[in-house]
Structures are given as C-alpha cells and as structure tokens.
Amino acid sequence: MHPRHGLLRSREFEMKDLYTFDTTEENAKKTYEEVCQVYENIFNRLGLQFKKVIGATGNIGGKLSHEFLLQSDIGEDTIKVCNSCQYGRNIEVEDPTVRENKCPSCGSELDKMSAIEVGHSFLLGTKYSEILGSTYKDKNAKNIVTQMGCYGLGVTRILQAGIEVLSDDEAIRWPKIISPYQICIIPQMKGYMEDKFMELSNNLYDKLVAVPNLRGEVVIDDRTRFTVGNRLAQANRLGYPYVVVIGKSAIDEEPKFELQDIYNKTTDFLSSSQIISKLSHVKTT
C-alpha cells in the first residue's frame, strides 16, 4: 500500500516518440532547441523539478543529446549538475573541459546525484537518413540527405517518477494537473439526515462539473458506511488535491462546506458559491 517505489516497478512503458527531418544542420539545431523547450514547458506545467543535462548518445548515436531527469535516490542514472547555472551532464559523458569537479561554464562546484530519466533528445545528423535514403531535392533538383532528430518522453514514466519524487511513505502526491480526480466530496456517515447530506453532495457535484475545467474531475465518496474521518484518511492517502466535507455546518441557516486543500494542508469553511469560485481556477489541462 505504500506509494513510493511501487509504480516504478511496473513493466508498463509508453513512449511519446518524435522524429524530425530538416534541410540543413542549422535548421535541425533550431528544431532541436524548439523541441527541448517544449519538453521543459511540459515539465514546468506538471510542476516537476527536472534536470536537463548533456546525455550520452550511446548506441543511438548522433552529434548531441540531452536527458531530462527527476532527482531521486533510487534513480538509475547518475548526473552532475551546477546549482549556479544551467550546466549538467550524465557521468557517462566525458567532458574534457571539467577540472576538479568544477563547472566548465561558471567555475562552481558540481553536485553529484541520482536521477530518473523521463525524456531524451538526440540530434542525429545524417546517420540514419543516409542509410534509409531520406532525401529532398534542392532548387537545382539535386538530392540532399535530410538532417534528423529524434525525441522521446516516457509518458508512463513521468507519472511513475512524478509520484515517486512528490509522495511520502504515507500518501500519494500526484503532479496535480494529471491527478485522476481533482476533487473528492465526502458526505456524512449513514444515519442522521443521510438523505439530506447526499442531496447536498449531489447538488454540489452538479455545480462543480458544470465548470468546464472540472468536468470529469469530481468524485463523490458515497461509502457512507464508513466514518468521515476514515474516508478523509483514505482521500489523503489516494492523493485527491481537494476534499469537500459535507458536514453538519452544511445544514446551518447559512450553509458552509469544509474545503480541504490536501497538498497545502489548509482548511476553509465556505459557501457553495465560494467553493465553486475557488475551485474554478484549478488547472486541469
């Protein structure tokens, strides 16, 4: 039941692959930089503290390679990075400009750490396009070999590694934007005015899913045979970013619902309209 180390043992591995073909080496480098920037944007949007380092070209080959990694003690890669600038490299890469563990860009000390690879980029040149006969005709109708690049994001690996670096031994913490559900509504335990509390839960659910970015992002934990505390503990363990408890204050003259921000560990008692307003800003895409 412990979330850490668990998903990384999975045999499932799904890749997002991209292959690019350019007319010149200069254009191929521009494409390479653009794709790497898109990868950085994706990891920033996911809220993951990634490291981009010079990678080994290995069996794939090529002229240039970068790896995208998440720092983790159980990572299978070892990297050296500079905290003062953007320099970093996999230790498999020999850099003749490095002296006494000093960053070749700014002279600061390099930190050595383990990390999990979640993305990779390669500037291939003509290694494969020449073999495969990938050419284009220039303005003189001459066949010119294309300049290739190949890129990959580990889609399932990002999910696995993201949970690994964000969670603790007691609870899953997702990259919030890809959490399976954003909001869990917990009505009162079966018994006192149970129909009323379930009606309030359903009404709030309907209002929340009417917000475009929350459609498909809300679940009601209707296992009312369990106490609210029991379901709250499970909601925390499963990693819902937000929990709304439909407690006794929901049937007061001025109804209030208990909104818990699980990741930031804050609790507010708000009206239905205030909850809708606050949660309508949750990013889901």
Coordinates of N, CA and C in Angstrom, one line a residue, residues 26-205:
E26 N 21.9 23.6 -39.6 CA 21.5 24.7 -38.8 C 20.0 24.7 -38.5
N27 N 19.2 24.3 -39.5 CA 17.7 24.2 -39.2 C 17.4 23.1 -38.2
A28 N 18.2 22.0 -38.3 CA 18.0 20.8 -37.4 C 18.3 21.3 -36.0
K29 N 19.3 22.1 -35.8 CA 19.7 22.6 -34.4 C 18.6 23.5 -33.9
K30 N 18.0 24.3 -34.8 CA 16.9 25.1 -34.3 C 15.7 24.3 -33.9
T31 N 15.4 23.3 -34.7 CA 14.3 22.4 -34.3 C 14.5 21.7 -33.0
Y32 N 15.8 21.2 -32.9 CA 16.2 20.6 -31.6 C 16.0 21.5 -30.4
E33 N 16.4 22.7 -30.5 CA 16.2 23.7 -29.4 C 14.7 23.9 -29.1
E34 N 13.9 24.0 -30.2 CA 12.5 24.2 -30.0 C 11.8 23.0 -29.3
V35 N 12.1 21.8 -29.7 CA 11.5 20.6 -29.1 C 12.0 20.5 -27.6
C36 N 13.3 20.8 -27.3 CA 13.8 20.8 -25.9 C 13.0 21.8 -25.1
Q37 N 12.7 23.0 -25.7 CA 12.0 24.0 -24.9 C 10.6 23.5 -24.6
V38 N 9.9 22.9 -25.6 CA 8.6 22.3 -25.4 C 8.6 21.3 -24.2
Y39 N 9.6 20.5 -24.2 CA 9.8 19.5 -23.1 C 9.9 20.2 -21.8
E40 N 10.7 21.2 -21.7 CA 10.8 22.0 -20.5 C 9.5 22.6 -20.1
N41 N 8.7 23.1 -21.1 CA 7.4 23.7 -20.8 C 6.5 22.6 -20.2
I42 N 6.5 21.4 -20.7 CA 5.7 20.3 -20.2 C 6.0 20.0 -18.8
F43 N 7.3 19.9 -18.4 CA 7.7 19.5 -17.1 C 7.4 20.7 -16.1
N44 N 7.5 21.9 -16.6 CA 7.1 23.1 -15.7 C 5.6 23.1 -15.5
R45 N 4.9 22.8 -16.5 CA 3.4 22.7 -16.3 C 3.0 21.6 -15.4
L46 N 3.7 20.6 -15.4 CA 3.4 19.5 -14.4 C 3.9 19.8 -13.0
G47 N 4.7 20.8 -12.9 CA 5.2 21.2 -11.5 C 6.3 20.3 -11.1
L48 N 7.1 19.7 -12.0 CA 8.1 18.8 -11.6 C 9.5 19.5 -11.7
Q49 N 10.3 19.4 -10.7 CA 11.6 20.0 -10.7 C 12.6 19.1 -11.4
F50 N 12.7 19.3 -12.7 CA 13.5 18.5 -13.6 C 14.9 19.0 -13.7
K51 N 15.8 18.1 -14.2 CA 17.2 18.5 -14.5 C 17.4 18.2 -16.0
K52 N 17.9 19.1 -16.8 CA 18.2 18.9 -18.2 C 19.8 18.8 -18.3
V53 N 20.3 17.7 -18.7 CA 21.7 17.5 -18.7 C 22.2 17.0 -20.1
I54 N 23.5 17.2 -20.4 CA 24.1 16.6 -21.6 C 24.1 15.1 -21.4
G55 N 23.5 14.4 -22.4 CA 23.4 12.9 -22.3 C 24.4 12.2 -23.2
A56 N 24.6 11.0 -22.9 CA 25.4 10.1 -23.8 C 24.6 9.7 -25.0
T57 N 25.2 9.8 -26.2 CA 24.5 9.4 -27.4 C 24.3 7.9 -27.5
G58 N 25.3 7.2 -26.9 CA 25.1 5.7 -26.8 C 25.0 5.0 -28.1
N59 N 24.2 3.9 -28.1 CA 24.0 3.1 -29.4 C 23.2 3.9 -30.4
I60 N 22.4 4.8 -30.0 CA 21.6 5.6 -31.0 C 22.5 6.5 -31.8
G61 N 23.5 7.1 -31.1 CA 24.5 7.9 -31.9 C 24.0 9.3 -32.1
G62 N 24.7 10.0 -32.9 CA 24.3 11.4 -33.2 C 25.4 12.4 -32.7
K63 N 25.1 13.7 -32.9 CA 26.1 14.7 -32.6 C 25.8 15.4 -31.3
L64 N 24.6 15.3 -30.7 CA 24.2 15.9 -29.5 C 23.1 15.2 -28.8
S65 N 23.1 15.2 -27.5 CA 22.0 14.6 -26.8 C 21.8 15.2 -25.4
H66 N 20.5 15.3 -25.0 CA 20.2 15.8 -23.7 C 19.2 14.9 -23.0
E67 N 19.3 14.7 -21.7 CA 18.4 13.9 -20.9 C 17.6 14.8 -20.0
F68 N 16.4 14.5 -19.8 CA 15.5 15.2 -18.8 C 15.3 14.2 -17.7
L69 N 15.6 14.6 -16.4 CA 15.5 13.7 -15.3 C 14.9 14.3 -14.1
L70 N 14.4 13.5 -13.2 CA 13.9 13.9 -11.9 C 14.8 13.3 -10.8
Q71 N 15.3 14.2 -9.9 CA 16.2 13.8 -8.9 C 15.5 12.8 -7.9
S72 N 16.2 11.7 -7.7 CA 15.6 10.6 -6.8 C 16.7 9.7 -6.3
D73 N 16.7 9.4 -5.1 CA 17.7 8.5 -4.5 C 17.7 7.1 -5.2
I74 N 16.6 6.7 -5.7 CA 16.5 5.4 -6.3 C 16.7 5.4 -7.9
G75 N 17.0 6.6 -8.4 CA 17.2 6.7 -9.8 C 18.4 5.9 -10.3
E76 N 18.3 5.4 -11.5 CA 19.3 4.5 -12.1 C 20.4 5.3 -12.8
D77 N 20.2 6.6 -13.0 CA 21.2 7.4 -13.7 C 21.9 8.3 -12.6
T78 N 23.2 8.6 -12.9 CA 23.9 9.5 -12.0 C 24.3 10.7 -12.8
I79 N 24.1 11.8 -12.3 CA 24.3 13.1 -13.1 C 25.1 14.0 -12.2
K80 N 25.8 15.0 -12.8 CA 26.5 16.1 -12.1 C 25.9 17.4 -12.6
V81 N 25.4 18.2 -11.7 CA 24.8 19.5 -12.1 C 25.4 20.6 -11.3
C82 N 25.3 21.8 -11.9 CA 25.7 23.1 -11.3 C 24.5 23.8 -10.8
N83 N 24.4 24.2 -9.5 CA 23.3 24.9 -9.0 C 23.4 26.4 -9.3
S84 N 24.5 26.9 -9.8 CA 24.7 28.3 -10.1 C 24.3 28.6 -11.5
C85 N 24.4 27.6 -12.4 CA 24.0 27.9 -13.8 C 23.3 26.7 -14.4
Q86 N 23.0 26.6 -15.6 CA 22.2 25.5 -16.2 C 23.0 24.3 -16.6
Y87 N 24.3 24.3 -16.3 CA 25.2 23.2 -16.8 C 24.8 21.9 -16.1
G88 N 24.8 20.8 -16.8 CA 24.7 19.5 -16.2 C 25.0 18.4 -17.2
R89 N 25.5 17.2 -16.7 CA 25.8 16.1 -17.6 C 25.6 14.8 -16.9
N90 N 25.3 13.8 -17.7 CA 25.4 12.4 -17.2 C 26.8 12.0 -17.0
I91 N 27.1 11.3 -15.9 CA 28.5 10.9 -15.7 C 29.0 10.0 -16.8
E92 N 28.1 9.4 -17.6 CA 28.6 8.6 -18.8 C 29.3 9.5 -19.8
V93 N 29.0 10.8 -19.8 CA 29.6 11.7 -20.8 C 30.9 12.2 -20.3
E94 N 31.9 12.0 -21.1 CA 33.2 12.6 -20.7 C 33.3 14.0 -21.2
D95 N 33.6 14.9 -20.3 CA 33.7 16.4 -20.7 C 35.2 16.8 -20.3
P96 N 36.0 16.9 -21.4 CA 37.4 17.3 -21.1 C 37.6 18.7 -20.5
T97 N 36.6 19.5 -20.6 CA 36.7 20.9 -20.0 C 36.5 20.9 -18.5
V98 N 36.0 19.8 -17.9 CA 35.8 19.7 -16.5 C 37.1 19.5 -15.7
R99 N 37.4 20.3 -14.8 CA 38.6 20.1 -14.0 C 38.2 20.2 -12.5
E100 N 38.7 19.1 -11.7 CA 38.5 19.1 -10.3 C 37.0 19.3 -9.9
N101 N 36.1 18.7 -10.6 CA 34.7 18.8 -10.3 C 34.2 20.2 -10.4
K102 N 34.8 21.1 -11.2 CA 34.3 22.5 -11.3 C 33.5 22.6 -12.6
C103 N 32.4 23.4 -12.5 CA 31.6 23.6 -13.7 C 32.4 24.4 -14.8
P104 N 32.4 23.8 -16.0 CA 33.1 24.5 -17.1 C 32.5 25.8 -17.5
S105 N 31.2 26.1 -17.1 CA 30.6 27.3 -17.5 C 30.8 28.5 -16.5
C106 N 30.8 28.2 -15.2 CA 30.9 29.2 -14.2 C 31.9 29.0 -13.1
G107 N 32.5 27.8 -13.1 CA 33.5 27.5 -12.1 C 33.0 27.0 -10.8
S108 N 31.7 26.9 -10.6 CA 31.2 26.5 -9.3 C 31.3 25.0 -9.2
E109 N 31.2 24.5 -7.9 CA 31.2 23.0 -7.7 C 30.1 22.3 -8.3
L110 N 30.3 21.1 -8.8 CA 29.3 20.3 -9.4 C 28.7 19.3 -8.4
D111 N 27.4 19.2 -8.3 CA 26.8 18.3 -7.3 C 26.5 17.0 -8.1
K112 N 26.8 15.9 -7.4 CA 26.5 14.6 -7.9 C 25.2 14.0 -7.3
M113 N 24.3 13.5 -8.1 CA 23.1 13.0 -7.6 C 22.5 11.9 -8.5
S114 N 21.6 11.1 -7.9 CA 20.9 10.0 -8.7 C 19.6 10.6 -9.2
A115 N 19.2 10.1 -10.4 CA 18.0 10.7 -11.0 C 17.3 9.6 -11.9
I116 N 16.0 9.9 -12.2 CA 15.2 9.0 -13.0 C 15.0 9.7 -14.3
E117 N 15.4 9.0 -15.4 CA 15.2 9.6 -16.7 C 13.8 9.6 -17.2
V118 N 13.2 10.7 -17.7 CA 11.9 10.8 -18.1 C 11.7 11.3 -19.6
G119 N 12.9 11.8 -20.1 CA 12.8 12.2 -21.5 C 14.2 12.3 -22.1
H120 N 14.3 12.2 -23.4 CA 15.6 12.2 -24.1 C 15.5 12.9 -25.5
S121 N 16.5 13.5 -25.9 CA 16.6 14.2 -27.2 C 17.9 13.9 -27.9
F122 N 17.9 13.7 -29.2 CA 19.1 13.4 -30.0 C 19.1 14.2 -31.2
L123 N 20.2 14.8 -31.5 CA 20.5 15.4 -32.8 C 21.3 14.4 -33.6
L124 N 20.7 13.8 -34.6 CA 21.2 12.6 -35.2 C 22.1 12.9 -36.4
G125 N 22.0 14.1 -37.0 CA 22.7 14.4 -38.3 C 22.1 13.5 -39.4
T126 N 23.0 12.9 -40.2 CA 22.6 12.1 -41.3 C 22.8 10.6 -41.1
K127 N 23.1 10.2 -39.8 CA 23.4 8.8 -39.5 C 22.4 7.8 -40.1
Y128 N 21.1 8.1 -39.8 CA 20.0 7.2 -40.3 C 19.4 7.6 -41.6
S129 N 19.3 8.9 -41.8 CA 18.6 9.4 -43.0 C 19.5 9.0 -44.3
E130 N 20.8 8.9 -44.1 CA 21.6 8.5 -45.3 C 21.4 7.0 -45.5
I131 N 21.3 6.2 -44.5 CA 21.1 4.7 -44.7 C 19.7 4.5 -45.3
L132 N 18.7 5.2 -44.8 CA 17.3 5.0 -45.2 C 17.0 5.7 -46.5
G133 N 17.9 6.5 -47.0 CA 17.6 7.2 -48.3 C 16.6 8.3 -48.1
S134 N 16.6 9.0 -46.9 CA 15.7 10.1 -46.7 C 16.3 11.4 -47.3
T135 N 15.8 11.8 -48.4 CA 16.4 13.0 -49.1 C 15.3 13.9 -49.6
Y136 N 15.8 15.1 -49.9 CA 14.9 16.1 -50.5 C 15.6 16.7 -51.7
K137 N 14.9 17.3 -52.6 CA 15.5 18.0 -53.8 C 15.7 19.4 -53.6
D138 N 16.9 19.9 -53.8 CA 17.1 21.4 -53.6 C 16.7 22.1 -54.8
K139 N 16.9 23.4 -54.9 CA 16.5 24.2 -56.0 C 17.1 23.8 -57.4
N140 N 18.2 23.0 -57.3 CA 18.8 22.5 -58.5 C 18.4 21.1 -58.8
A141 N 17.4 20.6 -58.1 CA 16.9 19.3 -58.3 C 17.9 18.2 -57.9
K142 N 18.8 18.6 -57.0 CA 19.8 17.7 -56.5 C 19.3 17.0 -55.3
N143 N 19.5 15.7 -55.1 CA 19.0 15.0 -53.9 C 20.0 15.3 -52.7
I144 N 19.4 15.8 -51.7 CA 20.2 16.2 -50.5 C 19.7 15.3 -49.3
V145 N 20.6 14.8 -48.5 CA 20.2 13.9 -47.4 C 19.7 14.8 -46.3
T146 N 18.6 14.4 -45.6 CA 18.0 15.2 -44.6 C 18.8 15.1 -43.3
Q147 N 18.6 16.1 -42.4 CA 19.2 16.1 -41.1 C 18.1 15.7 -40.1
M148 N 18.4 14.7 -39.3 CA 17.4 14.1 -38.4 C 17.6 14.5 -37.0
G149 N 16.5 14.4 -36.3 CA 16.5 14.5 -34.8 C 15.5 13.5 -34.3
C150 N 15.7 12.9 -33.1 CA 14.7 12.0 -32.5 C 14.5 12.4 -31.0
Y151 N 13.3 12.2 -30.5 CA 13.0 12.7 -29.2 C 12.0 11.8 -28.6
G152 N 12.0 11.7 -27.3 CA 11.1 10.8 -26.6 C 10.8 11.3 -25.2
L153 N 9.5 11.2 -24.8 CA 9.0 11.4 -23.4 C 8.4 10.1 -22.9
G154 N 8.9 9.6 -21.8 CA 8.3 8.4 -21.2 C 7.0 8.8 -20.5
V155 N 5.9 8.6 -21.2 CA 4.6 9.1 -20.7 C 4.2 8.4 -19.4
T156 N 4.3 7.1 -19.3 CA 4.0 6.4 -18.0 C 5.1 6.6 -17.0
R157 N 6.3 6.8 -17.5 CA 7.5 7.0 -16.7 C 7.4 8.4 -15.9
I158 N 6.8 9.4 -16.6 CA 6.6 10.7 -16.0 C 5.6 10.5 -14.8
L159 N 4.6 9.8 -15.0 CA 3.6 9.5 -14.0 C 4.2 8.8 -12.8
Q160 N 5.0 7.7 -13.1 CA 5.6 6.9 -12.1 C 6.6 7.7 -11.3
A161 N 7.5 8.4 -12.1 CA 8.6 9.1 -11.4 C 8.0 10.4 -10.7
G162 N 7.0 11.0 -11.2 CA 6.4 12.2 -10.6 C 5.8 11.8 -9.2
I163 N 5.1 10.7 -9.1 CA 4.6 10.2 -7.9 C 5.8 9.9 -6.9
E164 N 6.8 9.3 -7.5 CA 7.9 8.9 -6.7 C 8.6 10.1 -5.9
V165 N 8.8 11.1 -6.7 CA 9.5 12.3 -6.1 C 8.6 13.2 -5.3
L166 N 7.3 13.2 -5.5 CA 6.4 14.1 -4.8 C 5.7 13.4 -3.6
S167 N 5.7 12.1 -3.5 CA 5.0 11.4 -2.4 C 5.8 11.2 -1.2
D168 N 5.2 10.8 -0.1 CA 5.9 10.3 1.0 C 5.5 8.9 1.3
D169 N 5.9 8.3 2.4 CA 5.6 6.9 2.7 C 4.1 6.7 3.1
E170 N 3.4 7.7 3.3 CA 2.0 7.6 3.8 C 1.0 8.0 2.7
A171 N 1.3 8.8 1.7 CA 0.3 9.3 0.8 C 0.8 9.5 -0.5
I172 N 0.0 9.3 -1.6 CA 0.4 9.6 -2.9 C 0.2 11.1 -3.1
R173 N 1.2 11.7 -3.8 CA 1.1 13.1 -4.3 C 1.3 13.1 -5.8
W174 N 0.3 13.4 -6.5 CA 0.4 13.4 -8.0 C 1.0 14.8 -8.5
P175 N 1.5 14.8 -9.6 CA 1.6 16.1 -10.3 C 0.2 16.6 -10.5
K176 N -0.2 17.6 -9.8 CA -1.6 18.0 -9.6 C -2.4 18.0 -10.9
I177 N -1.8 18.5 -12.0 CA -2.6 18.7 -13.2 C -3.0 17.3 -13.8
I178 N -2.3 16.2 -13.5 CA -2.7 14.9 -14.0 C -3.2 14.0 -13.0
S179 N -3.6 14.5 -11.8 CA -4.3 13.7 -10.8 C -5.6 13.1 -11.4
P180 N -5.9 11.8 -11.2 CA -7.1 11.2 -11.8 C -8.4 12.0 -11.6
Y181 N -8.5 12.5 -10.4 CA -9.6 13.4 -10.0 C -9.0 14.6 -9.2
Q182 N -9.6 15.7 -9.3 CA -9.1 16.9 -8.6 C -9.9 17.0 -7.2
I183 N -11.1 16.6 -7.2 CA -12.0 16.9 -6.0 C -12.7 15.7 -5.6
C184 N -12.7 15.4 -4.3 CA -13.5 14.3 -3.7 C -14.5 15.0 -2.7
I185 N -15.8 14.7 -2.9 CA -16.8 15.1 -2.0 C -17.1 14.0 -1.0
I186 N -17.1 14.3 0.3 CA -17.4 13.3 1.3 C -18.6 13.7 2.1
P187 N -19.8 13.0 1.9 CA -21.0 13.3 2.7 C -20.9 12.7 4.1
Q188 N -21.8 13.1 5.0 CA -21.8 12.5 6.3 C -22.1 11.0 6.3
M189 N -21.7 10.3 7.4 CA -21.9 8.9 7.5 C -23.4 8.6 7.6
K190 N -23.7 7.4 7.1 CA -25.0 6.9 7.1 C -25.7 7.0 8.5
G191 N -26.9 7.5 8.5 CA -27.6 7.7 9.8 C -28.4 9.0 9.8
Y192 N -28.0 10.0 10.6 CA -28.7 11.2 10.8 C -28.8 12.0 9.5
M193 N -30.0 12.3 9.1 CA -30.3 13.1 7.9 C -29.4 12.7 6.7
E194 N -29.2 11.4 6.5 CA -28.3 11.0 5.4 C -28.8 11.4 4.0
D195 N -30.2 11.3 3.8 CA -30.7 11.7 2.5 C -30.4 13.2 2.2
K196 N -30.5 14.0 3.2 CA -30.3 15.5 3.1 C -28.8 15.7 2.7
F197 N -27.9 15.0 3.4 CA -26.5 15.2 3.1 C -26.1 14.7 1.7
M198 N -26.7 13.6 1.3 CA -26.4 13.1 0.0 C -27.0 14.1 -1.1
E199 N -28.1 14.6 -0.8 CA -28.7 15.6 -1.7 C -27.8 16.8 -1.9
L200 N -27.3 17.3 -0.8 CA -26.3 18.4 -0.8 C -25.1 18.1 -1.6
S201 N -24.6 16.8 -1.4 CA -23.4 16.4 -2.1 C -23.7 16.3 -3.6
N202 N -24.8 15.8 -4.0 CA -25.1 15.7 -5.4 C -25.3 17.1 -6.1
N203 N -25.9 18.0 -5.3 CA -26.1 19.4 -5.8 C -24.8 20.0 -6.0
L204 N -23.9 19.9 -5.1 CA -22.5 20.5 -5.2 C -21.8 19.8 -6.4
Y205 N -21.9 18.6 -6.5 CA -21.3 17.8 -7.6 C -21.7 18.4 -9.0

